[in-house]
Coordinates of C-alpha atoms in Angstrom, one line a residue:
M1 CA 100.8 -20.0 -32.4
L2 CA 99.6 -18.3 -29.9
R3 CA 96.1 -18.0 -28.5
R4 CA 93.8 -14.9 -27.4
R5 CA 91.9 -15.9 -23.9
P6 CA 88.7 -15.3 -24.0
P7 CA 87.4 -12.3 -22.3
R8 CA 86.5 -12.2 -18.9
S9 CA 83.5 -12.7 -17.9
A10 CA 81.8 -10.5 -15.4
S11 CA 81.5 -12.4 -12.0
A12 CA 78.9 -12.9 -9.8
D13 CA 79.5 -9.9 -7.6
D14 CA 79.5 -8.0 -10.7
L15 CA 76.5 -8.8 -12.1
L16 CA 74.5 -8.9 -8.7
S17 CA 76.3 -5.0 -8.0
T18 CA 74.6 -4.2 -11.6
L19 CA 71.4 -5.9 -10.8
G20 CA 71.2 -3.7 -7.4
R21 CA 72.3 -1.1 -9.0
L22 CA 68.9 -1.1 -11.3
T23 CA 66.9 -2.4 -9.0
A24 CA 68.0 0.8 -6.8
Q25 CA 67.1 3.5 -9.6
A26 CA 63.9 1.4 -10.7
R27 CA 62.2 1.9 -7.6
E28 CA 63.4 5.5 -7.5
G29 CA 61.6 5.6 -11.0
A30 CA 59.0 4.1 -9.0
E31 CA 58.6 6.6 -6.1
L32 CA 59.3 9.5 -7.7
Q33 CA 56.4 8.2 -10.6
R34 CA 53.8 7.4 -7.4
A35 CA 54.8 10.8 -5.9
R36 CA 53.4 12.4 -9.1
V37 CA 50.7 11.0 -8.7
E38 CA 49.2 11.1 -5.0
L39 CA 50.0 14.6 -5.9
A40 CA 48.1 15.4 -9.0
E41 CA 45.0 13.2 -7.0
V42 CA 45.3 16.1 -4.2
L43 CA 45.3 18.8 -6.1
Q44 CA 42.7 17.1 -8.3
R45 CA 40.2 16.7 -5.5
E46 CA 41.1 19.8 -3.8
M47 CA 40.6 21.8 -6.8
L48 CA 36.9 20.3 -7.3
P49 CA 34.7 22.3 -5.3
A50 CA 32.6 20.3 -2.2
T51 CA 29.2 21.4 -2.7
L52 CA 27.2 22.6 -5.9
P53 CA 24.4 25.5 -6.0
E54 CA 21.2 24.5 -6.2
L55 CA 18.2 26.9 -6.5
P56 CA 13.5 25.7 -5.1
G57 CA 12.7 23.4 -8.3
L58 CA 16.7 21.9 -9.4
R59 CA 18.5 19.8 -7.6
T60 CA 22.6 19.5 -8.2
A61 CA 25.3 16.7 -7.4
A62 CA 28.3 15.6 -8.8
S63 CA 31.4 12.8 -8.6
Y64 CA 34.7 12.3 -9.4
V65 CA 37.0 9.1 -9.4
P66 CA 40.5 8.6 -10.3
A67 CA 41.6 6.3 -13.4
R68 CA 41.4 2.6 -12.5
H69 CA 45.1 2.3 -12.2
G70 CA 45.9 5.5 -11.2
L71 CA 48.1 6.5 -14.0
A72 CA 46.3 8.6 -15.4
I73 CA 44.8 10.9 -12.5
G74 CA 44.1 14.8 -13.1
G75 CA 42.5 17.0 -15.8
D76 CA 38.8 16.3 -15.2
W77 CA 36.4 18.2 -13.6
Y78 CA 33.5 19.7 -12.7
D79 CA 32.0 23.1 -11.4
G80 CA 28.8 25.0 -10.2
F81 CA 28.8 28.7 -9.4
A82 CA 26.3 31.8 -8.9
L83 CA 26.1 34.0 -11.9
P84 CA 25.1 37.7 -10.5
D85 CA 22.0 37.5 -12.0
G86 CA 21.0 35.0 -10.5
S87 CA 21.6 32.2 -12.9
L88 CA 23.7 29.3 -12.2
A89 CA 27.1 27.5 -14.1
F90 CA 27.5 24.6 -14.2
S91 CA 31.1 23.2 -16.4
V92 CA 32.6 19.9 -16.9
G93 CA 35.8 19.3 -18.7
D94 CA 38.2 17.0 -19.5
V95 CA 42.8 18.3 -19.9
Q96 CA 44.7 16.8 -22.4
G97 CA 47.4 14.9 -20.8
H98 CA 47.3 13.9 -16.6
D99 CA 49.8 14.3 -14.3
V100 CA 50.6 17.1 -11.8
E101 CA 50.6 19.4 -15.2
A102 CA 46.9 18.6 -16.3
A103 CA 45.3 19.2 -12.6
A104 CA 47.6 22.5 -12.1
F105 CA 45.9 23.7 -15.7
M106 CA 42.3 22.3 -14.8
G107 CA 42.7 24.7 -12.3
Q108 CA 43.4 27.4 -14.7
I109 CA 40.4 26.8 -16.8
R110 CA 38.1 26.5 -13.7
I111 CA 38.6 30.2 -12.6
G112 CA 39.2 31.3 -16.0
L113 CA 35.2 30.6 -17.6
R114 CA 34.5 32.1 -13.8
A115 CA 35.8 35.4 -13.8
V116 CA 34.5 35.3 -17.5
A117 CA 31.0 33.6 -16.8
A118 CA 30.5 36.9 -14.7
H119 CA 30.6 39.0 -17.4
A120 CA 29.6 37.4 -20.4
P121 CA 25.8 37.0 -22.0
D122 CA 25.5 33.2 -22.9
P123 CA 27.8 30.3 -22.4
G124 CA 28.9 30.4 -26.6
E125 CA 30.5 34.0 -25.3
V126 CA 31.5 32.4 -22.2
L127 CA 33.5 29.9 -23.7
S128 CA 35.1 32.0 -26.6
R129 CA 36.2 34.1 -24.4
A130 CA 37.2 31.6 -22.0
N131 CA 39.4 29.9 -25.3
D132 CA 41.1 33.0 -26.5
L133 CA 42.3 33.7 -22.1
L134 CA 44.1 29.8 -22.4
L135 CA 45.4 30.8 -25.5
S136 CA 47.3 33.7 -24.1
I137 CA 49.4 32.0 -21.3
D138 CA 51.6 29.9 -23.5
S139 CA 50.5 26.2 -22.2
E140 CA 50.8 23.8 -24.8
L141 CA 47.7 21.6 -23.4
F142 CA 43.8 21.5 -24.1
A143 CA 40.7 20.9 -23.1
T144 CA 37.4 20.1 -23.6
C145 CA 34.3 21.7 -21.3
T146 CA 30.9 21.5 -21.6
F147 CA 29.0 25.1 -19.6
V148 CA 26.0 25.1 -18.9
R149 CA 23.5 28.4 -17.5
F150 CA 20.0 28.0 -15.5
D151 CA 17.9 30.9 -15.6
P152 CA 14.9 29.8 -12.6
V153 CA 12.8 32.9 -14.8
S154 CA 12.6 31.5 -17.6
W155 CA 12.8 27.9 -16.8
E156 CA 15.8 27.5 -20.1
L157 CA 19.2 26.0 -20.2
T158 CA 21.3 27.0 -22.4
S159 CA 24.6 25.4 -23.4
A160 CA 27.6 25.5 -25.1
R161 CA 30.6 22.4 -25.3
A162 CA 34.0 22.6 -26.7
G163 CA 35.5 19.1 -28.5
H164 CA 33.5 18.3 -25.6
V165 CA 31.2 14.2 -25.4
P166 CA 27.3 14.7 -25.7
A167 CA 24.8 15.1 -22.4
V168 CA 22.5 12.8 -21.4
W169 CA 19.7 14.1 -21.0
A170 CA 15.8 12.4 -19.5
T171 CA 11.8 13.2 -19.0
T172 CA 10.5 11.4 -15.7
D173 CA 8.0 10.2 -18.2
R174 CA 10.8 8.1 -19.1
R175 CA 12.5 9.6 -22.8
Y176 CA 16.0 10.6 -23.0
G177 CA 18.5 10.9 -25.1
L178 CA 22.0 12.2 -26.2
A179 CA 21.9 16.0 -26.2
E180 CA 24.0 15.9 -29.2
D181 CA 24.3 19.8 -30.2
P182 CA 25.8 21.7 -32.1
G183 CA 29.6 22.1 -30.7
G184 CA 33.4 23.9 -31.4
I185 CA 37.1 22.6 -31.3
P186 CA 38.4 21.8 -27.8
L187 CA 39.2 25.7 -25.8
G188 CA 43.1 26.6 -26.0
V189 CA 43.8 25.4 -29.6
L190 CA 42.6 27.9 -32.0
P191 CA 41.8 32.0 -31.3
G192 CA 39.1 33.7 -32.5
Q193 CA 36.4 30.2 -32.0
H194 CA 32.9 30.3 -31.8
Y195 CA 30.7 27.9 -29.6
P196 CA 27.3 27.8 -31.1
V197 CA 24.9 27.6 -27.7
T198 CA 21.9 24.8 -27.6
R199 CA 17.8 26.5 -25.7
R200 CA 15.9 24.0 -24.0
R201 CA 12.8 25.1 -22.1
L202 CA 12.1 22.7 -19.4
A203 CA 8.9 22.2 -19.6
T204 CA 8.3 18.2 -18.2
A205 CA 11.4 17.3 -14.9
G206 CA 13.6 15.6 -15.3
A207 CA 17.9 14.7 -16.0
F208 CA 20.3 17.0 -17.2
V209 CA 23.7 15.0 -17.1
L210 CA 26.8 16.5 -18.1
L211 CA 30.3 14.1 -17.9
T212 CA 33.1 13.1 -18.9
D213 CA 34.6 10.3 -21.7
G214 CA 36.7 8.6 -18.5
V215 CA 32.8 7.4 -17.6
I216 CA 31.2 6.1 -20.7
E217 CA 34.7 4.9 -23.0
G218 CA 37.5 2.5 -21.7
P219 CA 38.7 -1.0 -22.7
S220 CA 36.1 -3.3 -22.5
F221 CA 33.8 -0.2 -24.3
P222 CA 34.0 1.5 -27.0
I223 CA 32.4 5.6 -26.2
D224 CA 29.1 5.4 -28.2
A225 CA 28.3 1.4 -26.0
G226 CA 29.2 3.6 -23.0
L227 CA 26.5 6.8 -23.9
A228 CA 24.6 4.1 -25.0
E229 CA 24.3 2.0 -21.4
V230 CA 24.6 5.9 -19.2
A231 CA 21.3 7.2 -21.8
R232 CA 19.5 4.3 -20.8
L233 CA 20.0 4.4 -17.0
V234 CA 19.1 7.8 -16.7
G235 CA 16.3 7.5 -18.2
A236 CA 15.4 4.8 -15.9
K237 CA 15.9 7.1 -13.1
A238 CA 15.3 10.6 -13.8
G239 CA 12.8 11.0 -11.1
D240 CA 15.7 10.4 -8.8
D241 CA 17.6 11.7 -6.0
P242 CA 20.0 13.4 -7.7
A243 CA 23.7 12.1 -5.8
E244 CA 22.1 8.6 -6.2
V245 CA 21.9 9.3 -10.4
A246 CA 25.2 10.8 -10.3
D247 CA 26.8 7.2 -8.5
A248 CA 25.1 5.0 -11.0
V249 CA 25.9 6.7 -13.8
L250 CA 29.5 6.2 -12.1
C251 CA 28.7 1.8 -11.7
V252 CA 29.3 2.5 -16.1
A253 CA 32.1 3.9 -15.7
E254 CA 33.4 0.4 -13.8
L255 CA 31.4 -1.4 -16.4
T256 CA 34.7 0.1 -18.9
G257 CA 37.2 -0.6 -16.8
H258 CA 38.5 2.7 -17.7
T259 CA 41.5 3.8 -17.2
D260 CA 40.9 7.5 -17.5
D261 CA 39.2 9.5 -14.2
A262 CA 35.1 10.2 -14.7
A263 CA 33.5 13.2 -13.6
V264 CA 30.3 13.4 -13.7
I265 CA 27.3 16.1 -12.9
V266 CA 23.4 15.5 -12.4
L267 CA 20.9 18.4 -12.2
R268 CA 17.8 17.6 -11.7
Y269 CA 14.7 19.6 -12.3
D270 CA 11.0 20.2 -11.5
A271 CA 8.9 21.2 -14.5
D272 CA 8.4 24.9 -15.0
R273 CA 5.1 25.9 -13.4
R274 CA 4.2 28.3 -16.0
G275 CA 2.5 25.7 -17.9

């Protein structure tokens, strides 16, 4: 009776060769991912403005930090610029997704918002036109956004938001809260969207803080707890230098153990002197 020989086992040299090949492939994949992350972070930082505009009675500051572990970089932005009528515009937002594609799409949104805002009468119209503009480029990405306009004549903030987290407000008399204004769906999802506008007359000195969800949500914090912590902090610091407030708000991101990048804008304003 013939017996079959057992299959020949791989030699130690074969195993080492296979292990070496797999290790080289893993190293190449890791290096490629690291390169994409580094490129996304460079794009992100280069496209964000170095400074924000100010006016007498309005001081501003902004800050951005990448994701803690470096894998979710790309997509968050802040911006501020002057409009032809002398008012100032500010926006903050978050592109769905990460990496180089999200960073590039973020740049397109910022440019689109600037182009539209020069000709649109209010933040709601800005978001509506920007939404249709983004849909026309046929991208699979979408973004949440809050857009704010400061009028130095009426001393008002007008704002609209597209699926974005609430802003935080505080006054120097220790009142504070969340700007849970009505809003619309994120930009780049459906055409013909309407975005309600909220108006605030700045009768008392204080601060208005725009932020992305990377500041307030993470493995250690649900989003409601993060928002409550930011509101409490801004309420205690409403009269401080806006750069100090921005740095303090970003410290909340460290508490949450944030796995996303994070951006914040602080508008620090004096009271309307018209009485």
